[in-house]
mmCIF file of C-alpha atoms and ligand atoms in Angstrom:
data_model
loop_
_atom_site.group_PDB
_atom_site.id
_atom_site.type_symbol
_atom_site.label_atom_id
_atom_site.label_comp_id
_atom_site.label_asym_id
_atom_site.label_seq_id
_atom_site.Cartn_x
_atom_site.Cartn_y
_atom_site.Cartn_z
ATOM 1 C CA MET A 3 0.886 14.509 -13.135
ATOM 2 C CA ILE A 4 -1.134 17.682 -12.862
ATOM 3 C CA GLU A 5 -1.403 19.939 -9.820
ATOM 4 C CA ILE A 6 -4.908 20.761 -8.639
ATOM 5 C CA ILE A 7 -5.740 23.571 -6.223
ATOM 6 C CA TRP A 8 -9.296 24.095 -5.022
ATOM 7 C CA LEU A 9 -10.036 27.797 -4.673
ATOM 8 C CA GLY A 10 -13.366 27.180 -2.942
ATOM 9 C CA HIS A 11 -16.858 26.494 -4.319
ATOM 10 C CA SER A 12 -16.423 25.443 -7.989
ATOM 11 C CA THR A 13 -13.210 27.355 -8.685
ATOM 12 C CA PHE A 14 -10.121 25.252 -9.381
ATOM 13 C CA GLN A 15 -6.654 25.917 -10.735
ATOM 14 C CA LEU A 16 -5.003 23.119 -12.702
ATOM 15 C CA LYS A 17 -1.295 23.280 -13.521
ATOM 16 C CA LEU A 18 -0.122 21.046 -16.336
ATOM 17 C CA GLU A 19 3.217 19.250 -16.410
ATOM 18 C CA THR A 20 4.209 21.538 -19.263
ATOM 19 C CA GLY A 21 3.601 24.604 -17.080
ATOM 20 C CA GLU A 22 0.283 25.905 -18.390
ATOM 21 C CA TYR A 23 -2.435 26.980 -15.956
ATOM 22 C CA ILE A 24 -6.133 26.272 -16.435
ATOM 23 C CA LEU A 25 -8.661 28.151 -14.294
ATOM 24 C CA LEU A 26 -12.142 26.668 -13.881
ATOM 25 C CA ASP A 27 -15.228 28.765 -13.051
ATOM 26 C CA PRO A 28 -13.456 31.822 -11.619
ATOM 27 C CA TRP A 29 -15.031 33.244 -8.475
ATOM 28 C CA ILE A 30 -12.460 34.930 -6.250
ATOM 29 C CA ASN A 31 -13.842 38.189 -4.834
ATOM 30 C CA GLY A 32 -16.584 37.477 -2.325
ATOM 31 C CA ASN A 33 -16.051 33.707 -2.444
ATOM 32 C CA PRO A 34 -16.337 32.775 1.258
ATOM 33 C CA LYS A 35 -14.082 29.742 0.736
ATOM 34 C CA HIS A 36 -11.357 31.440 -1.292
ATOM 35 C CA PRO A 37 -8.055 30.580 0.410
ATOM 36 C CA GLU A 38 -6.698 33.685 2.072
ATOM 37 C CA GLY A 39 -3.554 35.056 0.479
ATOM 38 C CA PHE A 40 -3.732 32.863 -2.622
ATOM 39 C CA GLU A 41 -2.634 34.794 -5.702
ATOM 40 C CA ILE A 42 -3.336 33.864 -9.303
ATOM 41 C CA THR A 43 -0.145 34.532 -11.254
ATOM 42 C CA ARG A 44 -0.835 33.026 -14.662
ATOM 43 C CA ILE A 45 -3.819 31.754 -16.669
ATOM 44 C CA ASP A 46 -3.428 30.124 -20.066
ATOM 45 C CA THR A 47 -6.942 28.736 -20.368
ATOM 46 C CA MET A 48 -10.127 29.730 -18.546
ATOM 47 C CA LEU A 49 -13.238 27.568 -18.618
ATOM 48 C CA VAL A 50 -16.648 28.979 -17.670
ATOM 49 C CA SER A 51 -19.452 26.416 -17.296
ATOM 50 C CA HIS A 52 -22.375 28.863 -17.118
ATOM 51 C CA GLY A 53 -23.348 32.456 -16.438
ATOM 52 C CA HIS A 54 -24.148 32.476 -12.710
ATOM 53 C CA PHE A 55 -22.054 34.859 -10.615
ATOM 54 C CA ASP A 56 -20.511 32.107 -8.516
ATOM 55 C CA HIS A 57 -18.881 30.739 -11.703
ATOM 56 C CA ILE A 58 -18.144 33.848 -13.740
ATOM 57 C CA ALA A 59 -17.703 36.713 -11.244
ATOM 58 C CA ASP A 60 -13.967 37.183 -11.839
ATOM 59 C CA ALA A 61 -13.825 36.039 -15.459
ATOM 60 C CA VAL A 62 -13.671 39.556 -16.907
ATOM 61 C CA PRO A 63 -10.962 41.078 -14.669
ATOM 62 C CA LEU A 64 -8.811 37.937 -14.753
ATOM 63 C CA ALA A 65 -9.173 37.478 -18.519
ATOM 64 C CA ARG A 66 -8.282 41.127 -19.120
ATOM 65 C CA LYS A 67 -5.242 40.801 -16.882
ATOM 66 C CA PHE A 68 -3.812 37.436 -18.021
ATOM 67 C CA LYS A 69 -5.271 37.194 -21.553
ATOM 68 C CA PRO A 70 -6.020 33.462 -21.511
ATOM 69 C CA GLN A 71 -8.009 31.548 -24.080
ATOM 70 C CA VAL A 72 -11.497 31.701 -22.552
ATOM 71 C CA ILE A 73 -13.817 28.812 -23.313
ATOM 72 C CA SER A 74 -17.540 28.911 -22.684
ATOM 73 C CA ASN A 75 -20.766 28.741 -24.628
ATOM 74 C CA TYR A 76 -21.378 31.095 -27.538
ATOM 75 C CA GLU A 77 -23.597 33.543 -25.610
ATOM 76 C CA ILE A 78 -21.298 33.894 -22.613
ATOM 77 C CA CYS A 79 -18.310 34.398 -24.907
ATOM 78 C CA ALA A 80 -20.169 37.157 -26.752
ATOM 79 C CA TRP A 81 -20.970 38.806 -23.395
ATOM 80 C CA LEU A 82 -17.333 38.488 -22.248
ATOM 81 C CA GLU A 83 -16.178 40.102 -25.500
ATOM 82 C CA SER A 84 -18.590 42.970 -24.901
ATOM 83 C CA LYS A 85 -16.785 43.496 -21.578
ATOM 84 C CA GLY A 86 -13.351 43.693 -23.202
ATOM 85 C CA VAL A 87 -12.218 40.060 -23.084
ATOM 86 C CA GLU A 88 -10.027 39.435 -26.129
ATOM 87 C CA ASN A 89 -9.622 35.724 -26.649
ATOM 88 C CA ALA A 90 -13.069 34.254 -25.990
ATOM 89 C CA CYS A 91 -13.548 31.033 -27.943
ATOM 90 C CA GLY A 92 -17.242 30.192 -27.944
ATOM 91 C CA MET A 93 -18.416 26.664 -28.501
ATOM 92 C CA ASN A 94 -21.334 24.376 -27.861
ATOM 93 C CA LYS A 95 -22.168 20.948 -26.532
ATOM 94 C CA GLY A 96 -20.637 17.914 -28.146
ATOM 95 C CA GLY A 97 -17.891 19.905 -29.816
ATOM 96 C CA GLY A 98 -14.272 20.199 -28.821
ATOM 97 C CA GLN A 99 -11.435 22.638 -29.269
ATOM 98 C CA GLN A 100 -7.743 22.719 -28.522
ATOM 99 C CA ALA A 101 -6.469 24.856 -25.647
ATOM 100 C CA GLY A 102 -2.692 24.659 -25.597
ATOM 101 C CA PRO A 103 -1.776 21.035 -24.897
ATOM 102 C CA VAL A 104 -5.270 20.011 -23.791
ATOM 103 C CA ARG A 105 -8.452 19.442 -25.716
ATOM 104 C CA VAL A 106 -11.706 20.656 -24.218
ATOM 105 C CA THR A 107 -15.109 19.165 -25.056
ATOM 106 C CA MET A 108 -18.310 20.816 -23.892
ATOM 107 C CA THR A 109 -20.937 18.540 -22.345
ATOM 108 C CA ASN A 110 -24.529 18.965 -21.300
ATOM 109 C CA ALA A 111 -25.627 20.161 -17.859
ATOM 110 C CA PHE A 112 -29.147 20.502 -16.460
ATOM 111 C CA HIS A 113 -29.281 23.917 -14.827
ATOM 112 C CA SER A 114 -29.720 27.542 -15.970
ATOM 113 C CA SER A 115 -27.253 30.166 -17.115
ATOM 114 C CA GLY A 116 -28.528 33.751 -16.787
ATOM 115 C CA ILE A 117 -25.854 36.416 -16.361
ATOM 116 C CA ALA A 118 -26.470 39.126 -13.750
ATOM 117 C CA ASP A 119 -25.385 42.388 -15.351
ATOM 118 C CA GLU A 120 -26.211 45.819 -13.893
ATOM 119 C CA GLY A 121 -29.370 44.675 -12.142
ATOM 120 C CA LYS A 122 -30.728 42.638 -15.043
ATOM 121 C CA ILE A 123 -30.493 38.970 -15.971
ATOM 122 C CA ILE A 124 -29.065 38.546 -19.454
ATOM 123 C CA TYR A 125 -29.564 35.343 -21.462
ATOM 124 C CA GLY A 126 -26.409 33.297 -20.999
ATOM 125 C CA GLY A 127 -27.063 30.413 -23.356
ATOM 126 C CA GLU A 128 -27.269 26.951 -21.852
ATOM 127 C CA PRO A 129 -25.179 25.687 -18.974
ATOM 128 C CA GLY A 130 -22.522 23.111 -19.722
ATOM 129 C CA GLY A 131 -19.781 20.986 -18.331
ATOM 130 C CA PHE A 132 -16.388 20.072 -19.770
ATOM 131 C CA ILE A 133 -14.256 17.076 -20.565
ATOM 132 C CA ILE A 134 -10.593 18.038 -20.324
ATOM 133 C CA HIS A 135 -8.436 15.697 -22.382
ATOM 134 C CA LEU A 136 -4.930 15.721 -20.920
ATOM 135 C CA PRO A 137 -1.888 15.147 -23.122
ATOM 136 C CA ASP A 138 -1.111 11.924 -21.196
ATOM 137 C CA GLY A 139 -4.412 10.420 -22.362
ATOM 138 C CA ARG A 140 -6.334 10.805 -19.118
ATOM 139 C CA ASN A 141 -9.680 12.607 -19.176
ATOM 140 C CA ILE A 142 -11.259 14.796 -16.516
ATOM 141 C CA TYR A 143 -14.971 15.576 -16.302
ATOM 142 C CA PHE A 144 -15.905 18.940 -14.778
ATOM 143 C CA ALA A 145 -19.685 18.840 -14.383
ATOM 144 C CA GLY A 146 -20.366 22.526 -13.686
ATOM 145 C CA ASP A 147 -23.715 22.978 -11.929
ATOM 146 C CA THR A 148 -26.137 20.212 -12.794
ATOM 147 C CA SER A 149 -28.605 17.625 -11.660
ATOM 148 C CA VAL A 150 -27.735 14.020 -12.325
ATOM 149 C CA PHE A 151 -28.776 12.930 -15.827
ATOM 150 C CA SER A 152 -28.776 9.525 -17.465
ATOM 151 C CA ASP A 153 -26.554 10.643 -20.356
ATOM 152 C CA MET A 154 -23.672 10.716 -17.880
ATOM 153 C CA ALA A 155 -23.474 7.055 -18.948
ATOM 154 C CA LEU A 156 -22.863 8.311 -22.480
ATOM 155 C CA LEU A 157 -20.048 10.532 -21.217
ATOM 156 C CA ALA A 158 -18.540 7.441 -19.580
ATOM 157 C CA GLU A 159 -18.865 5.484 -22.810
ATOM 158 C CA ILE A 160 -17.325 8.147 -25.030
ATOM 159 C CA TYR A 161 -14.721 9.832 -22.796
ATOM 160 C CA LYS A 162 -14.028 7.381 -19.943
ATOM 161 C CA PRO A 163 -13.131 10.129 -17.454
ATOM 162 C CA GLU A 164 -10.924 8.868 -14.623
ATOM 163 C CA LEU A 165 -11.526 11.932 -12.455
ATOM 164 C CA ALA A 166 -14.815 13.796 -12.066
ATOM 165 C CA PHE A 167 -15.548 17.119 -10.373
ATOM 166 C CA LEU A 168 -19.158 16.904 -9.179
ATOM 167 C CA PRO A 169 -21.359 19.419 -7.329
ATOM 168 C CA ILE A 170 -22.847 17.897 -4.171
ATOM 169 C CA GLY A 171 -24.226 20.867 -2.226
ATOM 170 C CA ASP A 172 -27.939 20.370 -2.964
ATOM 171 C CA LEU A 173 -30.475 23.199 -3.497
ATOM 172 C CA TYR A 174 -28.962 24.606 -6.737
ATOM 173 C CA THR A 175 -27.361 21.352 -7.903
ATOM 174 C CA MET A 176 -27.544 17.686 -7.109
ATOM 175 C CA GLY A 177 -26.925 16.604 -3.539
ATOM 176 C CA PRO A 178 -25.013 13.555 -2.328
ATOM 177 C CA GLY A 179 -27.829 11.096 -3.129
ATOM 178 C CA GLU A 180 -28.032 12.180 -6.761
ATOM 179 C CA ALA A 181 -24.247 12.544 -7.002
ATOM 180 C CA ALA A 182 -23.891 8.905 -5.928
ATOM 181 C CA VAL A 183 -25.950 7.913 -8.969
ATOM 182 C CA ALA A 184 -23.758 10.196 -11.083
ATOM 183 C CA CYS A 185 -20.694 8.323 -9.786
ATOM 184 C CA ARG A 186 -22.243 5.011 -10.826
ATOM 185 C CA LEU A 187 -23.097 6.312 -14.307
ATOM 186 C CA LEU A 188 -19.719 8.006 -14.881
ATOM 187 C CA GLN A 189 -17.582 5.112 -13.594
ATOM 188 C CA ALA A 190 -14.785 7.527 -12.708
ATOM 189 C CA LYS A 191 -12.317 6.102 -10.188
ATOM 190 C CA THR A 192 -12.024 9.387 -8.316
ATOM 191 C CA VAL A 193 -14.544 12.122 -7.579
ATOM 192 C CA ILE A 194 -13.704 15.582 -6.260
ATOM 193 C CA PRO A 195 -16.797 17.141 -4.623
ATOM 194 C CA MET A 196 -17.469 20.847 -5.172
ATOM 195 C CA HIS A 197 -20.229 23.448 -4.767
ATOM 196 C CA TYR A 198 -20.893 22.538 -1.109
ATOM 197 C CA GLY A 199 -20.361 24.264 2.233
ATOM 198 C CA THR A 200 -19.928 27.703 0.667
ATOM 199 C CA PHE A 201 -23.142 29.011 2.210
ATOM 200 C CA PRO A 202 -25.287 27.344 4.892
ATOM 201 C CA PRO A 203 -27.975 26.107 2.419
ATOM 202 C CA LEU A 204 -25.410 24.037 0.474
ATOM 203 C CA VAL A 205 -25.720 21.185 2.930
ATOM 204 C CA GLY A 206 -24.346 18.198 1.004
ATOM 205 C CA THR A 207 -21.103 16.769 2.371
ATOM 206 C CA PRO A 208 -18.342 14.551 0.954
ATOM 207 C CA GLU A 209 -18.951 12.141 3.843
ATOM 208 C CA ALA A 210 -22.577 11.724 2.810
ATOM 209 C CA LEU A 211 -21.478 11.000 -0.760
ATOM 210 C CA ALA A 212 -18.796 8.544 0.382
ATOM 211 C CA GLU A 213 -21.399 6.612 2.437
ATOM 212 C CA ARG A 214 -23.682 6.297 -0.556
ATOM 213 C CA ILE A 215 -21.019 4.969 -2.927
ATOM 214 C CA ALA A 216 -19.482 2.519 -0.463
ATOM 215 C CA GLY A 217 -19.983 -0.385 -2.889
ATOM 216 C CA LEU A 218 -18.543 1.358 -5.950
ATOM 217 C CA ASP A 219 -14.977 1.331 -7.264
ATOM 218 C CA CYS A 220 -14.838 5.083 -6.744
ATOM 219 C CA THR A 221 -13.104 7.218 -4.148
ATOM 220 C CA VAL A 222 -14.320 10.576 -2.871
ATOM 221 C CA TRP A 223 -11.323 12.891 -2.769
ATOM 222 C CA THR A 224 -12.005 15.852 -0.471
ATOM 223 C CA LEU A 225 -9.719 18.803 -1.120
ATOM 224 C CA GLU A 226 -8.862 21.666 1.216
ATOM 225 C CA PRO A 227 -9.044 25.125 -0.382
ATOM 226 C CA GLY A 228 -5.566 26.397 -1.191
ATOM 227 C CA VAL A 229 -3.781 23.087 -0.621
ATOM 228 C CA PRO A 230 -2.218 21.734 -3.834
ATOM 229 C CA VAL A 231 -2.632 18.062 -4.679
ATOM 230 C CA GLU A 232 -1.206 16.029 -7.539
ATOM 231 C CA TRP A 233 -3.100 13.701 -9.834
HETATM 232 NI NI1 NI B 25 -25.301 27.942 -11.187
HETATM 233 MN MN1 MN B 26 -23.417 27.649 -8.842
#
C-alpha cells in the first residue's frame, strides 16, 4: 500500500511502504487549495512535470531544504541547478531512471513548459508526465498538464497503469469530456482527478467525468486536500 495525500491542484505527496516520500509538482505557497496547516517533513524524490508556476513554484526552496532526487526534463533540471538545487536528475521522454525503490519513466504531454523567472519566460524544455513503477509491481500514471492524446493507448500497452492522475479542469488542460477518452485509452481501473477547482476558470468536475465514463471499468476517485488515502 502507498499513502496518497492531495495537496491541492496537481501537488501530491506519496508515501511508500518503505517510508520514502515522493512529492509531485510542488506548489505550496499561494496554492488556494493547499490544506491549511499541512507540513512537508521529508522528501526523497521530487517530480516536476513542466515549468509552469503551478507545478514548480516551491521546487527550489523544498529541494534546497530536503535535498531530494529531483526528476524533470533536462532544461528544467539545468534551471533548478542554477538556483542551487543539488541533486537534479534530468531526463527525457521514453527513458527511465531509478529513484530509491521506484523507477520513474517520463512520458509525453501536450502542453507548454515555459518557466517564469524574474519577469521573463525561460525555455523549460517540453512538458511531460510520469509513470511511477512501484516496487510491488503496480504502475501509476501522472499525466501532468496535457490534452488527451491517442498515444495514451501506447502507455496502456507498455506500462498498464492501474491508477492514473488526470487533469480535468479545462482551459489549460483537458476537461472532463477529453479526460473520459483518456480513461478509455489508458484502461486504468482508478482515476484521481486533479487541476480543477483551484481557480474559477478551471470548471471541470469529477462528477462530470464520472458521468461520461459510466460504461467503463474505471472509477473516479475524488480526494480531499490534506486527507490521506491508501492505495
Ligand atoms: Ni501548465
Ligand atoms: Mn498547470
